[in-house]
PDB file of C-alpha atoms in Angstrom:
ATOM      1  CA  UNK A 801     -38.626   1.679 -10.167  1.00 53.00           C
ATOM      2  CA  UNK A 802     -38.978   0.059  -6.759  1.00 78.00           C
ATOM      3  CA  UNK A 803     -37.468   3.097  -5.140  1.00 93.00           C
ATOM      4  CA  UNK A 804     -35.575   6.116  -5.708  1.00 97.00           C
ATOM      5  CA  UNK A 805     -32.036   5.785  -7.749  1.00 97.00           C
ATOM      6  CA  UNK A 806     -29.352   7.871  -7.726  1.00 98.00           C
ATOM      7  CA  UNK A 807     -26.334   7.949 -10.540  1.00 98.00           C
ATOM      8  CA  UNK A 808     -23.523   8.155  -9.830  1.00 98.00           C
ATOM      9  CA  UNK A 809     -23.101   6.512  -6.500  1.00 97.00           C
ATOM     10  CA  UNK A 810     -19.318   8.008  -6.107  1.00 97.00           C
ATOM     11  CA  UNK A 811     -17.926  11.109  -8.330  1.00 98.00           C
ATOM     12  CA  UNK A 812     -14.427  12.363  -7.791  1.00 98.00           C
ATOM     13  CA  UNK A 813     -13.747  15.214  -9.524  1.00 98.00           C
ATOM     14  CA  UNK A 814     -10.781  18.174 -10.004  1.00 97.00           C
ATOM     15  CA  UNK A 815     -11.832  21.358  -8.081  1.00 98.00           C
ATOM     16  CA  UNK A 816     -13.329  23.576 -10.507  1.00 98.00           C
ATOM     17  CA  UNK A 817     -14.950  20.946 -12.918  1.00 98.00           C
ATOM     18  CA  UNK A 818     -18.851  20.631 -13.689  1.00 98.00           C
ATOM     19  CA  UNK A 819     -20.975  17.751 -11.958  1.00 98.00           C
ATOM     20  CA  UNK A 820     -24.460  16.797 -12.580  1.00 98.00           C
ATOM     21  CA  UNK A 821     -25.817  13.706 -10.378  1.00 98.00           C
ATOM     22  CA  UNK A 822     -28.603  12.114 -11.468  1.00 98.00           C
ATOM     23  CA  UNK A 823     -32.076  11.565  -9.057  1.00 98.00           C
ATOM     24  CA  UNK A 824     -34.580   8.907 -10.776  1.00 98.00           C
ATOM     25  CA  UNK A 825     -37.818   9.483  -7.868  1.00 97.00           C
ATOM     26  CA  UNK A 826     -39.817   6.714  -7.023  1.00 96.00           C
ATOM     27  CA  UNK A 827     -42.468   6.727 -10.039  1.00 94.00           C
ATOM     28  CA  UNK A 828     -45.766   8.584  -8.986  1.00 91.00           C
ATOM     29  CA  UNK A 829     -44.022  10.302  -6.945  1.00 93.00           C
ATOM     30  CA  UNK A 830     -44.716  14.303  -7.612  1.00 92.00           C
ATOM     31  CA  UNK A 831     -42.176  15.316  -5.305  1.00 92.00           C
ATOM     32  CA  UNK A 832     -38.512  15.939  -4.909  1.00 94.00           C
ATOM     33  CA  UNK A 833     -36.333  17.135  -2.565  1.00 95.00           C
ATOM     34  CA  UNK A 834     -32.044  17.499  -2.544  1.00 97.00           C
ATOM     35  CA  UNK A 835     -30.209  17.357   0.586  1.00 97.00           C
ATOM     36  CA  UNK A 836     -26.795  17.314   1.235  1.00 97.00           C
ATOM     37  CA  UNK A 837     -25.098  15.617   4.431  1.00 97.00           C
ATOM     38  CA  UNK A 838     -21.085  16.248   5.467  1.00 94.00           C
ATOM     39  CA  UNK A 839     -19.820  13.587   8.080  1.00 89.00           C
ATOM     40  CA  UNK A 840     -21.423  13.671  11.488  1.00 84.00           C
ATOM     41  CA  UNK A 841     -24.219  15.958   9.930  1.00 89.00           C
ATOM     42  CA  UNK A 842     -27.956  15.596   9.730  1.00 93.00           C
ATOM     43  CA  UNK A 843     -29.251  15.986   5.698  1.00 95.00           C
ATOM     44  CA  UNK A 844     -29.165  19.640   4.811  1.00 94.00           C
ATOM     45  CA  UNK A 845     -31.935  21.100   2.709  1.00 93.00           C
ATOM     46  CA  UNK A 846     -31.277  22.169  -1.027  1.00 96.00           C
ATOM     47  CA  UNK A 847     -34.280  22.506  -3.113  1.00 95.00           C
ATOM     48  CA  UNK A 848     -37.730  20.848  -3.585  1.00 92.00           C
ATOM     49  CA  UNK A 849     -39.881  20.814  -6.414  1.00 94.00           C
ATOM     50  CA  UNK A 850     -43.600  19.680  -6.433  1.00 91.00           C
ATOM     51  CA  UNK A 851     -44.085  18.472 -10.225  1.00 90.00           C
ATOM     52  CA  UNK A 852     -41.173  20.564 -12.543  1.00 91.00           C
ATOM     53  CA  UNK A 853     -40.808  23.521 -10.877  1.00 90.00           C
ATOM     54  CA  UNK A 854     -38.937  24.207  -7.772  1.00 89.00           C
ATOM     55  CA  UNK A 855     -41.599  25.280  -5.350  1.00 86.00           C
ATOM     56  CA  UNK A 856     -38.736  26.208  -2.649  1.00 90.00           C
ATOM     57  CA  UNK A 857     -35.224  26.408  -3.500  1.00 93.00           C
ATOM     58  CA  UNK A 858     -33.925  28.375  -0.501  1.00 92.00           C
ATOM     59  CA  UNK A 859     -31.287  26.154   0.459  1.00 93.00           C
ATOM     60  CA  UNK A 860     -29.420  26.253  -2.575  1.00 96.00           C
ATOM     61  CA  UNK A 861     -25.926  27.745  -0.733  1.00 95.00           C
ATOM     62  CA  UNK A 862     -24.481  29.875  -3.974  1.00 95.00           C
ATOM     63  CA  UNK A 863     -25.431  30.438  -7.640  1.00 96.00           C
ATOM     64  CA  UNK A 864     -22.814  27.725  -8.480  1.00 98.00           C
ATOM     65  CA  UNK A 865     -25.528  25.222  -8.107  1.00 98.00           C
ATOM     66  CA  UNK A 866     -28.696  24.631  -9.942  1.00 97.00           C
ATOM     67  CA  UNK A 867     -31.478  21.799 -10.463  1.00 97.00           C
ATOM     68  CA  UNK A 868     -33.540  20.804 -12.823  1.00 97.00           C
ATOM     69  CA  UNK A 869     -36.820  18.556 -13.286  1.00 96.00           C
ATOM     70  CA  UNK A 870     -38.148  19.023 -17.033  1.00 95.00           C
ATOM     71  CA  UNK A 871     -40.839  16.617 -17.001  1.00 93.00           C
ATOM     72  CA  UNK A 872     -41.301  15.688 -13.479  1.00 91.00           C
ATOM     73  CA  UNK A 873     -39.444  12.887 -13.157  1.00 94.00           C
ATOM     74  CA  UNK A 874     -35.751  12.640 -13.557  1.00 97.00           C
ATOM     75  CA  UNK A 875     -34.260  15.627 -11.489  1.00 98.00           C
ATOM     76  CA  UNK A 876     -30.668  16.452 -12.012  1.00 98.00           C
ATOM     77  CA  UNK A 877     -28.331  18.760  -9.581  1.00 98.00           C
ATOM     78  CA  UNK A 878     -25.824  20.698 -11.198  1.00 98.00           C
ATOM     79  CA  UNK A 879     -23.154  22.674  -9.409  1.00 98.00           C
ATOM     80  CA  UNK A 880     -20.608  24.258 -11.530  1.00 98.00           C
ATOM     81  CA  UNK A 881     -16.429  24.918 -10.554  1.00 98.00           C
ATOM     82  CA  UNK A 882     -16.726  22.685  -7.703  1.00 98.00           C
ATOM     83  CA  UNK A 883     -14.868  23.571  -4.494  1.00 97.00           C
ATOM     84  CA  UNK A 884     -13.489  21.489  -1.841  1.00 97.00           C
ATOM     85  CA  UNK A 885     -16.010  22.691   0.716  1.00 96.00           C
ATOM     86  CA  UNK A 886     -18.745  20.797  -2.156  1.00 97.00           C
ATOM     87  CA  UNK A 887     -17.654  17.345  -0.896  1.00 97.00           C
ATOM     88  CA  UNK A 888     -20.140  15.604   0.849  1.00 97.00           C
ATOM     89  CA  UNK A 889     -23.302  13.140   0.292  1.00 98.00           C
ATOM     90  CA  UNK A 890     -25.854  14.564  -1.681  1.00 98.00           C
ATOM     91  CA  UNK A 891     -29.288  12.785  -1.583  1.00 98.00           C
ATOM     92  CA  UNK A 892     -32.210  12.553  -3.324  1.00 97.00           C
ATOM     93  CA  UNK A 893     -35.692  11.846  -1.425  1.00 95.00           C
ATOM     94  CA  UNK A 894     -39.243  11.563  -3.199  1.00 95.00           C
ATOM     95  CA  UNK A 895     -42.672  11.484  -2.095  1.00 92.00           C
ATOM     96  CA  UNK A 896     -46.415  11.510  -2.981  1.00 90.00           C
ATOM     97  CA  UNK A 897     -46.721  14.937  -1.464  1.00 81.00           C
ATOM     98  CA  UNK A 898     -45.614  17.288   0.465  1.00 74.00           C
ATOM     99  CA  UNK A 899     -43.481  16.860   3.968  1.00 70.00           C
ATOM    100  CA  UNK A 900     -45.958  19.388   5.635  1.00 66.00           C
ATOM    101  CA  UNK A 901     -48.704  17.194   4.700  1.00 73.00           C
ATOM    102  CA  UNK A 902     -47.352  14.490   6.605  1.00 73.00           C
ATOM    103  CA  UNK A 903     -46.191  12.466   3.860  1.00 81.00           C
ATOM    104  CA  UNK A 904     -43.102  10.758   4.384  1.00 83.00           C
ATOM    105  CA  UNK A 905     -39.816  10.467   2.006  1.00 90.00           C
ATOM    106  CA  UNK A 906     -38.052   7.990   0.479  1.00 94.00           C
ATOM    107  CA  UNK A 907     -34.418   8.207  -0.102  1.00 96.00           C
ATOM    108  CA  UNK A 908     -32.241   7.160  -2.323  1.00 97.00           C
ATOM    109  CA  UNK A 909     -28.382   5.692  -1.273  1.00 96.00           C
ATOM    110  CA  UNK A 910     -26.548   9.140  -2.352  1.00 97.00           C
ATOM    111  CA  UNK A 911     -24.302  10.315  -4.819  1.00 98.00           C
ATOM    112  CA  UNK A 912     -20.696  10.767  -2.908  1.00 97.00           C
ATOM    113  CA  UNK A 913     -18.837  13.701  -4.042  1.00 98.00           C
ATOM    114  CA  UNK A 914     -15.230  14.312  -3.688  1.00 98.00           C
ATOM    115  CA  UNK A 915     -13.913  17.474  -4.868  1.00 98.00           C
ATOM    116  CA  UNK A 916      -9.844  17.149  -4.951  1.00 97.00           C
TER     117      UNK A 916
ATOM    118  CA  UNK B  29     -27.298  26.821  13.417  1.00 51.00           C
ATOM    119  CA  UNK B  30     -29.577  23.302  13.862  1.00 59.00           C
ATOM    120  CA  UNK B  31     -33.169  24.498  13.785  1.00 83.00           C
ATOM    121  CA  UNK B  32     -33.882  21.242  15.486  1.00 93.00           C
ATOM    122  CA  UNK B  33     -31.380  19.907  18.469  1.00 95.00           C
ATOM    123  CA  UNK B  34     -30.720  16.253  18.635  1.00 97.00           C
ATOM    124  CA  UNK B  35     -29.104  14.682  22.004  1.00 97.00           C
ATOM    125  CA  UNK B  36     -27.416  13.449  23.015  1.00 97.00           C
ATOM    126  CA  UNK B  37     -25.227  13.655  19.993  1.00 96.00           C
ATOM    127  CA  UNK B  38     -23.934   9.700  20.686  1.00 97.00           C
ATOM    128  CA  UNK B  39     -24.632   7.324  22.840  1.00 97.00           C
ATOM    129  CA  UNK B  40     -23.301   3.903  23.475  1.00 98.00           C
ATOM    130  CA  UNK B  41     -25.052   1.408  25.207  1.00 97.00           C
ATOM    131  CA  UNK B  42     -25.263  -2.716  26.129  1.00 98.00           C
ATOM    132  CA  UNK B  43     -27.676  -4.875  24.376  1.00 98.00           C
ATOM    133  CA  UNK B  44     -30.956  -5.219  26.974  1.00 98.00           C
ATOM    134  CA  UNK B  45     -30.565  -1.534  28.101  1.00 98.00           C
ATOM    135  CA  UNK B  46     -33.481   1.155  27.231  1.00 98.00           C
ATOM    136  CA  UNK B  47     -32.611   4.618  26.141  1.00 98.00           C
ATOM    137  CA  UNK B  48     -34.585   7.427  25.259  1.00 98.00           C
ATOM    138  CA  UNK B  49     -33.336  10.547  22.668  1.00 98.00           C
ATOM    139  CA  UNK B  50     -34.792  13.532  22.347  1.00 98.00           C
ATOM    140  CA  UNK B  51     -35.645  16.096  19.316  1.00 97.00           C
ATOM    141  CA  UNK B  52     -35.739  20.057  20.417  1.00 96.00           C
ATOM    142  CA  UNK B  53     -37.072  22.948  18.359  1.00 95.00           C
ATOM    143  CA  UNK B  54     -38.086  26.745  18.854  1.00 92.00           C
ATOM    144  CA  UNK B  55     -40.585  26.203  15.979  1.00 91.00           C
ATOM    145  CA  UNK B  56     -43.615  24.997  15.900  1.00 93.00           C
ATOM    146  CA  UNK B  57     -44.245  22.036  13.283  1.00 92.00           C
ATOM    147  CA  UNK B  58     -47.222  20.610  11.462  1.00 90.00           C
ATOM    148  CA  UNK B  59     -45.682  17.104  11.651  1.00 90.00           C
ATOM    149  CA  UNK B  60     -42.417  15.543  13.249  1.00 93.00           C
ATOM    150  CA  UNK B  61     -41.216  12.295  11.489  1.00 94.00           C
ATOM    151  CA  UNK B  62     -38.026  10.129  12.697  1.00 96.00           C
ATOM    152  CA  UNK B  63     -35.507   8.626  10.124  1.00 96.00           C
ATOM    153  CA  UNK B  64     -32.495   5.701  10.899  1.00 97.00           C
ATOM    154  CA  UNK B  65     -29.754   5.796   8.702  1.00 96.00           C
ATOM    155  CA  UNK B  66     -27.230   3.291   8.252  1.00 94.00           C
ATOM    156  CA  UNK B  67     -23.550   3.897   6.565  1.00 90.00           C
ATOM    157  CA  UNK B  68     -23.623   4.102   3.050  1.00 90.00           C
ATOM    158  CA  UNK B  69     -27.423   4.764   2.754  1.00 93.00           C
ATOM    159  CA  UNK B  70     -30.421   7.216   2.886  1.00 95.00           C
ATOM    160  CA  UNK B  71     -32.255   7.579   5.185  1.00 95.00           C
ATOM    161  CA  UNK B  72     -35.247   5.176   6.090  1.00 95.00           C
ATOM    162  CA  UNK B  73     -38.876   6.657   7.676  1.00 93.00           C
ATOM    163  CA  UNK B  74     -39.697   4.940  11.143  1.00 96.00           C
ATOM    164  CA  UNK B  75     -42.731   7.405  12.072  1.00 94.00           C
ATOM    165  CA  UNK B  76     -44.492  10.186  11.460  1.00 92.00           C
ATOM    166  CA  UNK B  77     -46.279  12.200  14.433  1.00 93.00           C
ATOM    167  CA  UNK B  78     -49.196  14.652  13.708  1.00 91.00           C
ATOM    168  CA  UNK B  79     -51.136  15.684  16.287  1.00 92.00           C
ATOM    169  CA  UNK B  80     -49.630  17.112  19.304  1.00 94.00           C
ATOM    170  CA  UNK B  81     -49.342  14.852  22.789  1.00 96.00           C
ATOM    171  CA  UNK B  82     -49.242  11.499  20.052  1.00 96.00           C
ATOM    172  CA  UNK B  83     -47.770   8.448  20.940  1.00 97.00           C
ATOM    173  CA  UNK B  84     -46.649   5.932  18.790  1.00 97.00           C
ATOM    174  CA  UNK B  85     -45.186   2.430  18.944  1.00 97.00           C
ATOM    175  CA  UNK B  86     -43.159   0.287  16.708  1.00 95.00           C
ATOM    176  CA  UNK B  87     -42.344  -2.678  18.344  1.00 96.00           C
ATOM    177  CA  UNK B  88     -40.063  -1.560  20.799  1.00 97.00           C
ATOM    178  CA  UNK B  89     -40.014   1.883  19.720  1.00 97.00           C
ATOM    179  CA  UNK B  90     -42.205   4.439  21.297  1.00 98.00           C
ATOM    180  CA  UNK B  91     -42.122   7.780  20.135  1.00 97.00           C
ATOM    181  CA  UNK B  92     -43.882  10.977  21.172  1.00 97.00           C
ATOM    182  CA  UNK B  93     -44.830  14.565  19.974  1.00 96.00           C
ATOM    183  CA  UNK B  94     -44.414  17.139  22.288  1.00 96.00           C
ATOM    184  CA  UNK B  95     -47.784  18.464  23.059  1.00 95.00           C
ATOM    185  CA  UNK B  96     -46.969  22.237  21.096  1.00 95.00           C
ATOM    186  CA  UNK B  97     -45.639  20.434  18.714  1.00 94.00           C
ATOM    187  CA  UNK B  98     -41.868  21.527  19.101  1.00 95.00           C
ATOM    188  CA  UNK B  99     -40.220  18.389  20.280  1.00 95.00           C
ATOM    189  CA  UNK B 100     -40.326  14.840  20.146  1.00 97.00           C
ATOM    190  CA  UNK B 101     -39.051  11.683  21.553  1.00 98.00           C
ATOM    191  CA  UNK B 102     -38.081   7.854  20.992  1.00 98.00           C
ATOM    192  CA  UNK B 103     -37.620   5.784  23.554  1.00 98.00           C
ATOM    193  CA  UNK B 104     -36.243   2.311  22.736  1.00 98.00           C
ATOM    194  CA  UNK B 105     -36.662  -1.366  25.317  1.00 98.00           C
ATOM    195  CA  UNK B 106     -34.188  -3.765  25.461  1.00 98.00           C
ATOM    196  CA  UNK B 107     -32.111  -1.966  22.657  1.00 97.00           C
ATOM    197  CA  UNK B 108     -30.347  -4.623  20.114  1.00 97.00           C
ATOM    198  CA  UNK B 109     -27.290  -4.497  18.185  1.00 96.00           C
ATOM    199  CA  UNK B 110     -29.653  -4.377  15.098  1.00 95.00           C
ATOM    200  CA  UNK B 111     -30.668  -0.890  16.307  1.00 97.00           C
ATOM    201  CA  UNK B 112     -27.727   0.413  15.601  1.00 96.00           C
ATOM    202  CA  UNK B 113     -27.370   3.647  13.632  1.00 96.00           C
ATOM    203  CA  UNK B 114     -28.203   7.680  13.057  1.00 97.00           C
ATOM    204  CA  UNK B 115     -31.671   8.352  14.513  1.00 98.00           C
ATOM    205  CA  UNK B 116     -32.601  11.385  12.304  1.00 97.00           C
ATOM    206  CA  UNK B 117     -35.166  13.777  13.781  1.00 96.00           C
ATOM    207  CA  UNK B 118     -37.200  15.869  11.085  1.00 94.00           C
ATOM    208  CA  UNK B 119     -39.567  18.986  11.555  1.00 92.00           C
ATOM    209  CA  UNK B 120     -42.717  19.804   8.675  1.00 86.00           C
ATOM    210  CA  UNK B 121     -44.240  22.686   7.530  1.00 80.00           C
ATOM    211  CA  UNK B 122     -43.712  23.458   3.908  1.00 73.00           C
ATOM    212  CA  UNK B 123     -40.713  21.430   3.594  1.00 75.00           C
ATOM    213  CA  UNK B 124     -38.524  19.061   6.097  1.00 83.00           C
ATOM    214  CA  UNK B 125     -35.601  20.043   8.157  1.00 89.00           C
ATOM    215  CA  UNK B 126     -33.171  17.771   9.440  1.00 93.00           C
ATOM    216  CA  UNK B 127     -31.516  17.652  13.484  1.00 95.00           C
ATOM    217  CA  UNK B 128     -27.705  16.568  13.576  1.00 95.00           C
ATOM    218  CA  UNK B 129     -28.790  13.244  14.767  1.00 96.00           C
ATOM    219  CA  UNK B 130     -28.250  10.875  17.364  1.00 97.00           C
ATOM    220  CA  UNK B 131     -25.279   8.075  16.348  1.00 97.00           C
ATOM    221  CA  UNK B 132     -26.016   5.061  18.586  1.00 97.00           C
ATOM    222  CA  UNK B 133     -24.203   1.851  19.446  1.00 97.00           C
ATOM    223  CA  UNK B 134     -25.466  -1.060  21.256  1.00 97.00           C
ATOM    224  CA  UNK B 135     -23.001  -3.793  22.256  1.00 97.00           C
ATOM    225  CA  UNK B 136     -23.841  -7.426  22.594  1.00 96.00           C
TER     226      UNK B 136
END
């Protein structure tokens, strides 16, 4: 597609229940990143992956989440028994190559979680 | 902890006025780019600095790397109500890092 798309674009969900949100990259595109922003923050860094694996997935904050990219496209974010503290924007960004490269991202609008 | 420091952290200002806010870091960085993010969406690339001392200008935005490569700045002219919005400072090396960001708000 034109750029990158993320599904869903608001999820409420029960604390404790499984999410996956959806990240469709800009096609081409051989990198992909997951951030997460709370209100009033800058994006925080989850994982990246160059191709289908994740070449850095440091920011990750628990073993409740995971990501996947399992033909280096489509990447998916799972986090499993969501807490409160999960509720924020989570975005998606894609790019040709790498940030330290100098290429620069493009994100998608965000997936919106609410964790109630 | 920020690994880079964004300020100020707001700033409101009249349409006309220039402004300049600034992007701090201990680190050193291969590249520096600057995002603007509006409510409700991602955010959008306005530069990317390489080399250190660079200056580079988009219409009325200037921005600048620090010359060891740990800082930057944009400096906007006669700021307009369309500028509006988070100014996102980013740091490169294997992977991007994000400052708090600047929220400003220019008044007509």
């Amino acid at each position: 597609g034109a750029g990158v798309s993320q599904t869903p674009s608001n999820k409420v969900t029960e604390k404790g229940k499984y999410v996956e949100l959806r990240c469709d990259p800009i096609s081409g595109h051989t990198a992909l990143y997951w951030y997460r922003q709370s209100l009033g923050q800058g994006p925080e860094f989850l994982i990246y992956f160059q191709g289908t694996g994740a070449a850095d997935d440091s920011g990750l904050p628990n073993d409740r989440f995971f990501a996947v990219r399992p033909e280096g496209s489509v990447s998916t974010l799972k986090i499993q028994r969501t807490e409160r503290g999960d509720s924020a924007v989570y975005l998606c960004a894609s790019s040709l190559g790498p940030a330290g490269q100098g290429y620069g991202y493009t994100f998608g609008s965000g997936t919106r979680l609410t964790v109630v | 902890t920020q690994l880079l420091e964004q300020s100020p952290q707001f700033l409101s200002i009249q349409e006309g006025e220039n402004l300049t806010v600034y992007c701090n870091s201990s680190s050193v960085f291969s590249s520096l780019q600057w995002y603007r993010q509006e409510p409700g969406e991602g955010p959008v690339l306005l530069v990317t600095v390489v080399t250190g001392g660079e200056v580079k200008k988009l219409k009325r935005l200037t921005f600048q790397f620090g010359d060891a490569r740990k800082d930057s700045s944009l400096h906007i002219t006669a700021a307009q109500p369309g500028d509006t919005g988070l100014y996102l400072c980013a740091g490169n090396n294997n992977d991007m890092r994000f400052g708090a960001g600047t929220r400003l708000t220019v008044k007509p």
